[in-house]
Amino acid sequence: MTGGEWVERMKALQAAVVQPSGSTAASLRVAIVEYASRRARGLSPSALEGKIRPFVDDVVSQPTAADIEGLLETVSEDEIFEIVCAAAVGTGAARSSHALALLEEIPT
Amino acid sequence: MKLRDIERGKGVARLQLAAMRIMQGGERAPDVVRVLLYRPDFFGRHLNGYVDSLLRGPSEWTIGERELFASYVSHCNGCQFCYSAHRAVAERALGADIVAAVFRDLASASVSSQVRAVLSFLEKLTKSPAEVTRADLQAVLSAGVSRKGLEVAIHICAAFTTINRVADSMGFEVPSASGLAKAASLLLKHGYRH
């Protein structure tokens, strides 16, 4: 397995959580991935729908199962699953994209 | 709280969970299995493939060392489930004393300078990614870790930060000591693609 293949696997994971089909709009999931990624990298976060934002903030920082409870009143289980996965992938991908970009800058 | 659909399984996953229960003598499948089987094309199949290639693919790191990296990242993220599960695998592969020493005091633990450098780096990348600089990566390379060895560690951080967030959001329960030992034995034998 080469480093490039791992990058491809992470890209495939990212592509899966923003795929066109789903209970939430793909555009919302794209926004969540971007928001989570920017927050994880300490950048000013991009725009995100107000109702979802506090929940995504929790997933990015220190999530607990209790966070889901409040959201279930207005959002379906499938939607929650998709939001959690998108936020988690954005948070994880921020680590690899930042560190791998820095590694690229170091001459071999 | 747990999501009902994930707990029960959906479509084929429901049958798979029922079959697993029978094979495990009536024991409930762990939460992580339920989440990975739930709409696998959306998340589980891709994460599983990524994790298997990182922890079981060819590498200059032993399986035990990579499991230790996964557990360490999970510990830094405060994810009790992933920390415990991967610590159990690392203990089986490396020895419980060595792993305990790492979590007690990394500086004095009897691990190679390369493993120590990677674990220190992973702590910073996990807890404060925005503060990671080129110098941090250079320090790992200077400790004798190859670029490829560093790349796999970076990806382990990304993959486990992802599943740690899902695990804590979904309230994954930490299995009993015997459950952890059983799972560790299976994961060492079969990896993550099953």
PDB file of C-alpha atoms in Angstrom:
ATOM      1  CA  MET A   1       0.000   0.000   0.000  1.00  0.00           C
ATOM      2  CA  THR A   2       1.468   3.364  -0.997  1.00  0.00           C
ATOM      3  CA  GLY A   3       0.748   6.706   0.628  1.00  0.00           C
ATOM      4  CA  GLY A   4      -1.172   7.680  -2.506  1.00  0.00           C
ATOM      5  CA  GLU A   5      -3.516   4.731  -2.084  1.00  0.00           C
ATOM      6  CA  TRP A   6      -4.319   5.768   1.489  1.00  0.00           C
ATOM      7  CA  VAL A   7      -5.128   9.248   0.227  1.00  0.00           C
ATOM      8  CA  GLU A   8      -7.448   7.632  -2.324  1.00  0.00           C
ATOM      9  CA  ARG A   9      -9.145   5.606   0.417  1.00  0.00           C
ATOM     10  CA  MET A  10      -9.756   8.749   2.459  1.00  0.00           C
ATOM     11  CA  LYS A  11     -11.099  10.474  -0.652  1.00  0.00           C
ATOM     12  CA  ALA A  12     -13.445   7.518  -1.258  1.00  0.00           C
ATOM     13  CA  LEU A  13     -14.720   7.809   2.310  1.00  0.00           C
ATOM     14  CA  GLN A  14     -15.292  11.540   1.825  1.00  0.00           C
ATOM     15  CA  ALA A  15     -17.051  10.926  -1.490  1.00  0.00           C
ATOM     16  CA  ALA A  16     -19.318   8.317   0.123  1.00  0.00           C
ATOM     17  CA  VAL A  17     -20.630  10.679   2.792  1.00  0.00           C
ATOM     18  CA  VAL A  18     -21.408  13.397   0.242  1.00  0.00           C
ATOM     19  CA  GLN A  19     -22.927  11.039  -2.376  1.00  0.00           C
ATOM     20  CA  PRO A  20     -26.066  12.342  -4.109  1.00  0.00           C
ATOM     21  CA  SER A  21     -28.444   9.853  -2.486  1.00  0.00           C
ATOM     22  CA  GLY A  22     -29.339  10.191   1.160  1.00  0.00           C
ATOM     23  CA  SER A  23     -31.935  11.417   3.615  1.00  0.00           C
ATOM     24  CA  THR A  24     -30.259  14.813   3.860  1.00  0.00           C
ATOM     25  CA  ALA A  25     -29.338  16.976   0.890  1.00  0.00           C
ATOM     26  CA  ALA A  26     -25.861  16.225  -0.459  1.00  0.00           C
ATOM     27  CA  SER A  27     -25.200  19.975  -0.400  1.00  0.00           C
ATOM     28  CA  LEU A  28     -25.806  19.986   3.366  1.00  0.00           C
ATOM     29  CA  ARG A  29     -23.344  17.132   3.874  1.00  0.00           C
ATOM     30  CA  VAL A  30     -20.750  18.895   1.715  1.00  0.00           C
ATOM     31  CA  ALA A  31     -21.227  21.974   3.897  1.00  0.00           C
ATOM     32  CA  ILE A  32     -20.856  19.871   7.073  1.00  0.00           C
ATOM     33  CA  VAL A  33     -17.622  18.232   5.880  1.00  0.00           C
ATOM     34  CA  GLU A  34     -16.198  21.632   4.973  1.00  0.00           C
ATOM     35  CA  TYR A  35     -17.362  23.236   8.230  1.00  0.00           C
ATOM     36  CA  ALA A  36     -15.934  20.416  10.376  1.00  0.00           C
ATOM     37  CA  SER A  37     -12.674  20.399   8.474  1.00  0.00           C
ATOM     38  CA  ARG A  38     -12.183  24.165   8.810  1.00  0.00           C
ATOM     39  CA  ARG A  39     -13.045  24.069  12.513  1.00  0.00           C
ATOM     40  CA  ALA A  40     -10.593  21.222  13.108  1.00  0.00           C
ATOM     41  CA  ARG A  41      -7.839  23.188  11.365  1.00  0.00           C
ATOM     42  CA  GLY A  42      -8.566  26.286  13.450  1.00  0.00           C
ATOM     43  CA  LEU A  43      -9.805  28.262  10.442  1.00  0.00           C
ATOM     44  CA  SER A  44     -12.877  30.465  10.567  1.00  0.00           C
ATOM     45  CA  PRO A  45     -15.733  28.069   9.897  1.00  0.00           C
ATOM     46  CA  SER A  46     -17.796  28.235   6.745  1.00  0.00           C
ATOM     47  CA  ALA A  47     -21.542  28.847   6.839  1.00  0.00           C
ATOM     48  CA  LEU A  48     -23.805  26.121   8.161  1.00  0.00           C
ATOM     49  CA  GLU A  49     -27.527  25.928   8.833  1.00  0.00           C
ATOM     50  CA  GLY A  50     -28.263  27.238  12.349  1.00  0.00           C
ATOM     51  CA  LYS A  51     -30.177  24.244  13.707  1.00  0.00           C
ATOM     52  CA  ILE A  52     -27.435  21.777  12.777  1.00  0.00           C
ATOM     53  CA  ARG A  53     -24.410  23.885  13.733  1.00  0.00           C
ATOM     54  CA  PRO A  54     -24.336  23.300  17.523  1.00  0.00           C
ATOM     55  CA  PHE A  55     -24.643  19.555  16.980  1.00  0.00           C
ATOM     56  CA  VAL A  56     -21.837  19.514  14.402  1.00  0.00           C
ATOM     57  CA  ASP A  57     -19.722  21.624  16.784  1.00  0.00           C
ATOM     58  CA  ASP A  58     -20.149  18.902  19.410  1.00  0.00           C
ATOM     59  CA  VAL A  59     -19.209  16.135  16.985  1.00  0.00           C
ATOM     60  CA  VAL A  60     -16.069  18.042  15.954  1.00  0.00           C
ATOM     61  CA  SER A  61     -14.952  18.751  19.526  1.00  0.00           C
ATOM     62  CA  GLN A  62     -16.142  16.167  22.058  1.00  0.00           C
ATOM     63  CA  PRO A  63     -19.343  14.394  21.145  1.00  0.00           C
ATOM     64  CA  THR A  64     -21.563  12.495  23.552  1.00  0.00           C
ATOM     65  CA  ALA A  65     -24.550  10.278  22.885  1.00  0.00           C
ATOM     66  CA  ALA A  66     -26.733  12.833  24.682  1.00  0.00           C
ATOM     67  CA  ASP A  67     -26.219  15.309  21.812  1.00  0.00           C
ATOM     68  CA  ILE A  68     -28.380  13.140  19.576  1.00  0.00           C
ATOM     69  CA  GLU A  69     -31.353  13.210  21.898  1.00  0.00           C
ATOM     70  CA  GLY A  70     -32.190  16.872  21.348  1.00  0.00           C
ATOM     71  CA  LEU A  71     -31.829  16.594  17.610  1.00  0.00           C
ATOM     72  CA  LEU A  72     -34.138  13.565  17.335  1.00  0.00           C
ATOM     73  CA  GLU A  73     -37.145  15.777  17.989  1.00  0.00           C
ATOM     74  CA  THR A  74     -36.788  17.395  14.585  1.00  0.00           C
ATOM     75  CA  VAL A  75     -34.459  15.188  12.566  1.00  0.00           C
ATOM     76  CA  SER A  76     -34.837  11.513  11.538  1.00  0.00           C
ATOM     77  CA  GLU A  77     -32.402   8.786  12.603  1.00  0.00           C
ATOM     78  CA  ASP A  78     -31.079   8.428   9.075  1.00  0.00           C
ATOM     79  CA  GLU A  79     -30.464  12.151   8.878  1.00  0.00           C
ATOM     80  CA  ILE A  80     -28.593  12.077  12.193  1.00  0.00           C
ATOM     81  CA  PHE A  81     -26.474   9.170  10.987  1.00  0.00           C
ATOM     82  CA  GLU A  82     -25.536  11.100   7.857  1.00  0.00           C
ATOM     83  CA  ILE A  83     -24.785  14.311   9.748  1.00  0.00           C
ATOM     84  CA  VAL A  84     -22.583  12.485  12.283  1.00  0.00           C
ATOM     85  CA  CYS A  85     -20.668  10.641   9.552  1.00  0.00           C
ATOM     86  CA  ALA A  86     -20.124  13.824   7.513  1.00  0.00           C
ATOM     87  CA  ALA A  87     -18.911  15.788  10.555  1.00  0.00           C
ATOM     88  CA  ALA A  88     -16.656  12.929  11.674  1.00  0.00           C
ATOM     89  CA  VAL A  89     -15.105  12.498   8.234  1.00  0.00           C
ATOM     90  CA  GLY A  90     -14.492  16.255   7.949  1.00  0.00           C
ATOM     91  CA  THR A  91     -12.817  16.242  11.360  1.00  0.00           C
ATOM     92  CA  GLY A  92     -10.618  13.240  10.541  1.00  0.00           C
ATOM     93  CA  ALA A  93      -9.698  14.358   7.037  1.00  0.00           C
ATOM     94  CA  ALA A  94      -8.539  17.726   8.390  1.00  0.00           C
ATOM     95  CA  ARG A  95      -5.762  15.903  10.285  1.00  0.00           C
ATOM     96  CA  SER A  96      -4.419  14.058   7.264  1.00  0.00           C
ATOM     97  CA  SER A  97      -4.759  16.877   4.742  1.00  0.00           C
ATOM     98  CA  HIS A  98      -2.933  19.349   7.009  1.00  0.00           C
ATOM     99  CA  ALA A  99      -0.108  16.988   8.012  1.00  0.00           C
ATOM    100  CA  LEU A 100       0.400  15.519   4.533  1.00  0.00           C
ATOM    101  CA  ALA A 101       0.585  19.019   3.013  1.00  0.00           C
ATOM    102  CA  LEU A 102       3.342  19.898   5.493  1.00  0.00           C
ATOM    103  CA  LEU A 103       5.161  16.638   4.735  1.00  0.00           C
ATOM    104  CA  GLU A 104       5.111  17.511   1.028  1.00  0.00           C
ATOM    105  CA  GLU A 105       6.989  20.718   1.826  1.00  0.00           C
ATOM    106  CA  ILE A 106       9.911  18.820   3.360  1.00  0.00           C
ATOM    107  CA  PRO A 107      12.487  17.956   0.715  1.00  0.00           C
ATOM    108  CA  THR A 108      13.268  14.239   0.325  1.00  0.00           C
TER     109      THR A 108
ATOM    110  CA  MET B   1     -28.554   7.373  23.264  1.00  0.00           C
ATOM    111  CA  LYS B   2     -28.479   4.758  20.550  1.00  0.00           C
ATOM    112  CA  LEU B   3     -30.297   5.088  17.248  1.00  0.00           C
ATOM    113  CA  ARG B   4     -33.009   2.440  16.984  1.00  0.00           C
ATOM    114  CA  ASP B   5     -32.410   1.603  13.323  1.00  0.00           C
ATOM    115  CA  ILE B   6     -28.718   1.013  13.916  1.00  0.00           C
ATOM    116  CA  GLU B   7     -29.468  -1.100  16.980  1.00  0.00           C
ATOM    117  CA  ARG B   8     -31.934  -3.299  15.066  1.00  0.00           C
ATOM    118  CA  GLY B   9     -30.084  -3.314  11.756  1.00  0.00           C
ATOM    119  CA  LYS B  10     -31.605  -2.542   8.392  1.00  0.00           C
ATOM    120  CA  GLY B  11     -32.144  -4.897   5.427  1.00  0.00           C
ATOM    121  CA  VAL B  12     -29.267  -7.348   5.003  1.00  0.00           C
ATOM    122  CA  ALA B  13     -27.577  -5.964   8.101  1.00  0.00           C
ATOM    123  CA  ARG B  14     -30.475  -7.182  10.250  1.00  0.00           C
ATOM    124  CA  LEU B  15     -29.952 -10.719   8.974  1.00  0.00           C
ATOM    125  CA  GLN B  16     -26.184 -10.447   9.435  1.00  0.00           C
ATOM    126  CA  LEU B  17     -26.637  -9.289  13.037  1.00  0.00           C
ATOM    127  CA  ALA B  18     -29.045 -12.141  13.730  1.00  0.00           C
ATOM    128  CA  ALA B  19     -26.611 -14.671  12.241  1.00  0.00           C
ATOM    129  CA  MET B  20     -23.750 -13.225  14.286  1.00  0.00           C
ATOM    130  CA  ARG B  21     -25.810 -13.514  17.434  1.00  0.00           C
ATOM    131  CA  ILE B  22     -26.403 -17.198  16.794  1.00  0.00           C
ATOM    132  CA  MET B  23     -22.709 -17.785  16.012  1.00  0.00           C
ATOM    133  CA  GLN B  24     -21.676 -15.934  19.180  1.00  0.00           C
ATOM    134  CA  GLY B  25     -23.907 -18.009  21.409  1.00  0.00           C
ATOM    135  CA  GLY B  26     -26.553 -15.320  21.857  1.00  0.00           C
ATOM    136  CA  GLU B  27     -24.081 -12.502  22.513  1.00  0.00           C
ATOM    137  CA  ARG B  28     -25.024  -9.068  21.157  1.00  0.00           C
ATOM    138  CA  ALA B  29     -22.797  -7.755  18.334  1.00  0.00           C
ATOM    139  CA  PRO B  30     -20.682  -4.770  19.420  1.00  0.00           C
ATOM    140  CA  ASP B  31     -21.930  -1.268  18.561  1.00  0.00           C
ATOM    141  CA  VAL B  32     -19.115  -0.711  16.080  1.00  0.00           C
ATOM    142  CA  VAL B  33     -20.235  -3.720  14.026  1.00  0.00           C
ATOM    143  CA  ARG B  34     -23.792  -2.356  13.979  1.00  0.00           C
ATOM    144  CA  VAL B  35     -22.676   1.038  12.723  1.00  0.00           C
ATOM    145  CA  LEU B  36     -20.333  -0.383  10.101  1.00  0.00           C
ATOM    146  CA  LEU B  37     -23.076  -2.661   8.769  1.00  0.00           C
ATOM    147  CA  TYR B  38     -25.655   0.129   8.691  1.00  0.00           C
ATOM    148  CA  ARG B  39     -25.823   1.530   5.140  1.00  0.00           C
ATOM    149  CA  PRO B  40     -22.279   0.275   4.444  1.00  0.00           C
ATOM    150  CA  ASP B  41     -22.004   2.056   1.104  1.00  0.00           C
ATOM    151  CA  PHE B  42     -22.477   5.347   2.881  1.00  0.00           C
ATOM    152  CA  PHE B  43     -19.773   4.856   5.541  1.00  0.00           C
ATOM    153  CA  GLY B  44     -18.841   1.445   6.942  1.00  0.00           C
ATOM    154  CA  ARG B  45     -17.432  -0.305   3.889  1.00  0.00           C
ATOM    155  CA  HIS B  46     -15.156   2.622   3.057  1.00  0.00           C
ATOM    156  CA  LEU B  47     -13.942   3.145   6.611  1.00  0.00           C
ATOM    157  CA  ASN B  48     -13.350  -0.576   7.076  1.00  0.00           C
ATOM    158  CA  GLY B  49     -11.239  -0.805   3.920  1.00  0.00           C
ATOM    159  CA  TYR B  50      -9.227   2.251   4.960  1.00  0.00           C
ATOM    160  CA  VAL B  51      -8.615   0.892   8.472  1.00  0.00           C
ATOM    161  CA  ASP B  52      -7.739  -2.607   7.251  1.00  0.00           C
ATOM    162  CA  SER B  53      -5.196  -1.270   4.771  1.00  0.00           C
ATOM    163  CA  LEU B  54      -3.641   0.906   7.481  1.00  0.00           C
ATOM    164  CA  LEU B  55      -3.525  -1.646  10.289  1.00  0.00           C
ATOM    165  CA  ARG B  56      -3.041  -4.867   8.332  1.00  0.00           C
ATOM    166  CA  GLY B  57      -1.459  -3.845   5.011  1.00  0.00           C
ATOM    167  CA  PRO B  58       2.283  -4.098   4.350  1.00  0.00           C
ATOM    168  CA  SER B  59       4.183  -1.660   6.565  1.00  0.00           C
ATOM    169  CA  GLU B  60       7.488  -1.035   8.279  1.00  0.00           C
ATOM    170  CA  TRP B  61       5.468  -0.959  11.516  1.00  0.00           C
ATOM    171  CA  THR B  62       4.363  -4.174  13.142  1.00  0.00           C
ATOM    172  CA  ILE B  63       0.647  -4.831  13.574  1.00  0.00           C
ATOM    173  CA  GLY B  64       1.074  -4.296  17.306  1.00  0.00           C
ATOM    174  CA  GLU B  65       2.709  -0.902  16.789  1.00  0.00           C
ATOM    175  CA  ARG B  66      -0.057   0.244  14.452  1.00  0.00           C
ATOM    176  CA  GLU B  67      -2.728  -0.964  16.878  1.00  0.00           C
ATOM    177  CA  LEU B  68      -0.896   1.011  19.573  1.00  0.00           C
ATOM    178  CA  PHE B  69      -1.010   4.131  17.352  1.00  0.00           C
ATOM    179  CA  ALA B  70      -4.773   3.604  16.878  1.00  0.00           C
ATOM    180  CA  SER B  71      -5.327   3.196  20.601  1.00  0.00           C
ATOM    181  CA  TYR B  72      -3.151   6.218  21.398  1.00  0.00           C
ATOM    182  CA  VAL B  73      -5.056   8.471  18.990  1.00  0.00           C
ATOM    183  CA  SER B  74      -8.342   7.229  20.473  1.00  0.00           C
ATOM    184  CA  HIS B  75      -7.045   7.904  23.981  1.00  0.00           C
ATOM    185  CA  CYS B  76      -6.087  11.459  22.962  1.00  0.00           C
ATOM    186  CA  ASN B  77      -9.593  11.891  21.514  1.00  0.00           C
ATOM    187  CA  GLY B  78     -11.136  10.623  24.752  1.00  0.00           C
ATOM    188  CA  CYS B  79     -12.856   7.730  22.977  1.00  0.00           C
ATOM    189  CA  GLN B  80     -13.070   4.984  25.557  1.00  0.00           C
ATOM    190  CA  PHE B  81     -14.448   2.347  23.208  1.00  0.00           C
ATOM    191  CA  CYS B  82     -11.757   2.580  20.490  1.00  0.00           C
ATOM    192  CA  TYR B  83      -8.999   3.139  23.039  1.00  0.00           C
ATOM    193  CA  SER B  84      -9.954  -0.040  24.930  1.00  0.00           C
ATOM    194  CA  ALA B  85     -10.578  -2.184  21.862  1.00  0.00           C
ATOM    195  CA  HIS B  86      -7.296  -1.342  20.130  1.00  0.00           C
ATOM    196  CA  ARG B  87      -5.322  -1.345  23.362  1.00  0.00           C
ATOM    197  CA  ALA B  88      -6.454  -4.941  23.852  1.00  0.00           C
ATOM    198  CA  VAL B  89      -5.132  -5.868  20.392  1.00  0.00           C
ATOM    199  CA  ALA B  90      -1.854  -3.996  21.005  1.00  0.00           C
ATOM    200  CA  GLU B  91      -1.420  -5.758  24.353  1.00  0.00           C
ATOM    201  CA  ARG B  92      -1.816  -9.133  22.709  1.00  0.00           C
ATOM    202  CA  ALA B  93       0.714  -8.266  20.032  1.00  0.00           C
ATOM    203  CA  LEU B  94       3.289  -6.266  22.026  1.00  0.00           C
ATOM    204  CA  GLY B  95       2.747  -7.380  25.603  1.00  0.00           C
ATOM    205  CA  ALA B  96       0.555  -5.796  28.274  1.00  0.00           C
ATOM    206  CA  ASP B  97       3.481  -4.368  30.262  1.00  0.00           C
ATOM    207  CA  ILE B  98       4.880  -2.390  27.338  1.00  0.00           C
ATOM    208  CA  VAL B  99       1.482  -0.982  26.404  1.00  0.00           C
ATOM    209  CA  ALA B 100       0.689  -0.081  30.010  1.00  0.00           C
ATOM    210  CA  ALA B 101       4.041   1.703  30.268  1.00  0.00           C
ATOM    211  CA  VAL B 102       3.274   3.764  27.149  1.00  0.00           C
ATOM    212  CA  PHE B 103      -0.006   4.992  28.595  1.00  0.00           C
ATOM    213  CA  ARG B 104       1.545   5.587  32.024  1.00  0.00           C
ATOM    214  CA  ASP B 105       4.570   7.578  30.862  1.00  0.00           C
ATOM    215  CA  LEU B 106       5.577   7.632  27.221  1.00  0.00           C
ATOM    216  CA  ALA B 107       8.968   9.206  27.949  1.00  0.00           C
ATOM    217  CA  SER B 108      10.150   6.253  30.037  1.00  0.00           C
ATOM    218  CA  ALA B 109       8.314   3.417  28.246  1.00  0.00           C
ATOM    219  CA  SER B 110      10.525   0.790  26.682  1.00  0.00           C
ATOM    220  CA  VAL B 111       9.609   1.346  23.029  1.00  0.00           C
ATOM    221  CA  SER B 112      11.859   2.289  20.118  1.00  0.00           C
ATOM    222  CA  SER B 113      12.752   5.948  19.588  1.00  0.00           C
ATOM    223  CA  GLN B 114      10.762   5.785  16.327  1.00  0.00           C
ATOM    224  CA  VAL B 115       7.584   4.610  18.066  1.00  0.00           C
ATOM    225  CA  ARG B 116       8.040   7.225  20.791  1.00  0.00           C
ATOM    226  CA  ALA B 117       8.506   9.998  18.198  1.00  0.00           C
ATOM    227  CA  VAL B 118       5.389   8.938  16.307  1.00  0.00           C
ATOM    228  CA  LEU B 119       3.253   8.731  19.458  1.00  0.00           C
ATOM    229  CA  SER B 120       4.346  12.225  20.556  1.00  0.00           C
ATOM    230  CA  PHE B 121       3.538  13.542  17.102  1.00  0.00           C
ATOM    231  CA  LEU B 122       0.160  11.782  17.036  1.00  0.00           C
ATOM    232  CA  GLU B 123      -0.780  13.367  20.343  1.00  0.00           C
ATOM    233  CA  LYS B 124      -0.245  16.836  18.899  1.00  0.00           C
ATOM    234  CA  LEU B 125      -1.905  16.052  15.554  1.00  0.00           C
ATOM    235  CA  THR B 126      -4.921  14.606  17.359  1.00  0.00           C
ATOM    236  CA  LYS B 127      -5.363  17.257  20.033  1.00  0.00           C
ATOM    237  CA  SER B 128      -4.242  20.419  18.238  1.00  0.00           C
ATOM    238  CA  PRO B 129      -3.930  19.805  14.504  1.00  0.00           C
ATOM    239  CA  ALA B 130      -3.771  23.502  13.673  1.00  0.00           C
ATOM    240  CA  GLU B 131      -0.598  23.840  15.762  1.00  0.00           C
ATOM    241  CA  VAL B 132       1.283  21.095  13.930  1.00  0.00           C
ATOM    242  CA  THR B 133       4.167  22.535  11.941  1.00  0.00           C
ATOM    243  CA  ARG B 134       6.773  21.257   9.528  1.00  0.00           C
ATOM    244  CA  ALA B 135       9.203  21.061  12.453  1.00  0.00           C
ATOM    245  CA  ASP B 136       6.977  18.480  14.148  1.00  0.00           C
ATOM    246  CA  LEU B 137       7.099  16.247  11.083  1.00  0.00           C
ATOM    247  CA  GLN B 138      10.819  16.844  10.678  1.00  0.00           C
ATOM    248  CA  ALA B 139      11.360  15.707  14.267  1.00  0.00           C
ATOM    249  CA  VAL B 140       9.706  12.361  13.492  1.00  0.00           C
ATOM    250  CA  LEU B 141      11.790  11.912  10.329  1.00  0.00           C
ATOM    251  CA  SER B 142      14.942  12.813  12.268  1.00  0.00           C
ATOM    252  CA  ALA B 143      14.120  10.047  14.769  1.00  0.00           C
ATOM    253  CA  GLY B 144      14.600   7.564  11.920  1.00  0.00           C
ATOM    254  CA  VAL B 145      11.006   7.138  10.740  1.00  0.00           C
ATOM    255  CA  SER B 146      10.637   6.924   6.946  1.00  0.00           C
ATOM    256  CA  ARG B 147       8.226   9.180   5.073  1.00  0.00           C
ATOM    257  CA  LYS B 148       6.042   6.160   4.390  1.00  0.00           C
ATOM    258  CA  GLY B 149       6.093   5.235   8.078  1.00  0.00           C
ATOM    259  CA  LEU B 150       5.030   8.758   8.968  1.00  0.00           C
ATOM    260  CA  GLU B 151       2.316   8.763   6.307  1.00  0.00           C
ATOM    261  CA  VAL B 152       0.675   5.645   7.717  1.00  0.00           C
ATOM    262  CA  ALA B 153       0.691   7.200  11.197  1.00  0.00           C
ATOM    263  CA  ILE B 154      -0.950  10.366   9.838  1.00  0.00           C
ATOM    264  CA  HIS B 155      -3.659   8.311   8.150  1.00  0.00           C
ATOM    265  CA  ILE B 156      -4.227   6.271  11.309  1.00  0.00           C
ATOM    266  CA  CYS B 157      -4.847   9.578  13.077  1.00  0.00           C
ATOM    267  CA  ALA B 158      -7.356  10.612  10.389  1.00  0.00           C
ATOM    268  CA  ALA B 159      -9.189   7.270  10.316  1.00  0.00           C
ATOM    269  CA  PHE B 160      -9.422   6.948  14.084  1.00  0.00           C
ATOM    270  CA  THR B 161     -10.359  10.551  14.699  1.00  0.00           C
ATOM    271  CA  THR B 162     -13.246   9.820  12.329  1.00  0.00           C
ATOM    272  CA  ILE B 163     -14.460   6.627  13.999  1.00  0.00           C
ATOM    273  CA  ASN B 164     -13.835   8.091  17.486  1.00  0.00           C
ATOM    274  CA  ARG B 165     -16.322  10.885  16.703  1.00  0.00           C
ATOM    275  CA  VAL B 166     -18.887   8.407  15.421  1.00  0.00           C
ATOM    276  CA  ALA B 167     -18.364   6.069  18.401  1.00  0.00           C
ATOM    277  CA  ASP B 168     -18.853   8.813  20.985  1.00  0.00           C
ATOM    278  CA  SER B 169     -21.801  10.373  19.151  1.00  0.00           C
ATOM    279  CA  MET B 170     -23.530   7.001  18.962  1.00  0.00           C
ATOM    280  CA  GLY B 171     -22.716   5.988  22.541  1.00  0.00           C
ATOM    281  CA  PHE B 172     -20.630   2.877  21.832  1.00  0.00           C
ATOM    282  CA  GLU B 173     -20.451   0.706  24.942  1.00  0.00           C
ATOM    283  CA  VAL B 174     -17.077  -0.609  26.069  1.00  0.00           C
ATOM    284  CA  PRO B 175     -17.266  -4.418  26.149  1.00  0.00           C
ATOM    285  CA  SER B 176     -16.331  -6.429  29.229  1.00  0.00           C
ATOM    286  CA  ALA B 177     -12.706  -7.526  29.696  1.00  0.00           C
ATOM    287  CA  SER B 178     -13.548 -10.955  28.302  1.00  0.00           C
ATOM    288  CA  GLY B 179     -15.372  -9.374  25.359  1.00  0.00           C
ATOM    289  CA  LEU B 180     -12.358  -7.167  24.610  1.00  0.00           C
ATOM    290  CA  ALA B 181     -10.003 -10.156  24.784  1.00  0.00           C
ATOM    291  CA  LYS B 182     -12.211 -12.191  22.459  1.00  0.00           C
ATOM    292  CA  ALA B 183     -12.496  -9.335  19.960  1.00  0.00           C
ATOM    293  CA  ALA B 184      -8.739  -8.704  20.121  1.00  0.00           C
ATOM    294  CA  SER B 185      -8.036 -12.308  19.270  1.00  0.00           C
ATOM    295  CA  LEU B 186     -10.422 -12.187  16.285  1.00  0.00           C
ATOM    296  CA  LEU B 187      -9.011  -8.879  15.024  1.00  0.00           C
ATOM    297  CA  LEU B 188      -5.441 -10.180  15.210  1.00  0.00           C
ATOM    298  CA  LYS B 189      -6.419 -13.289  13.302  1.00  0.00           C
ATOM    299  CA  HIS B 190      -8.770 -11.856  10.689  1.00  0.00           C
ATOM    300  CA  GLY B 191      -8.147  -8.111  10.485  1.00  0.00           C
ATOM    301  CA  TYR B 192     -10.981  -5.715   9.706  1.00  0.00           C
ATOM    302  CA  ARG B 193     -12.389  -7.097   6.464  1.00  0.00           C
ATOM    303  CA  HIS B 194     -14.992  -9.589   7.614  1.00  0.00           C
TER     304      HIS B 194
END
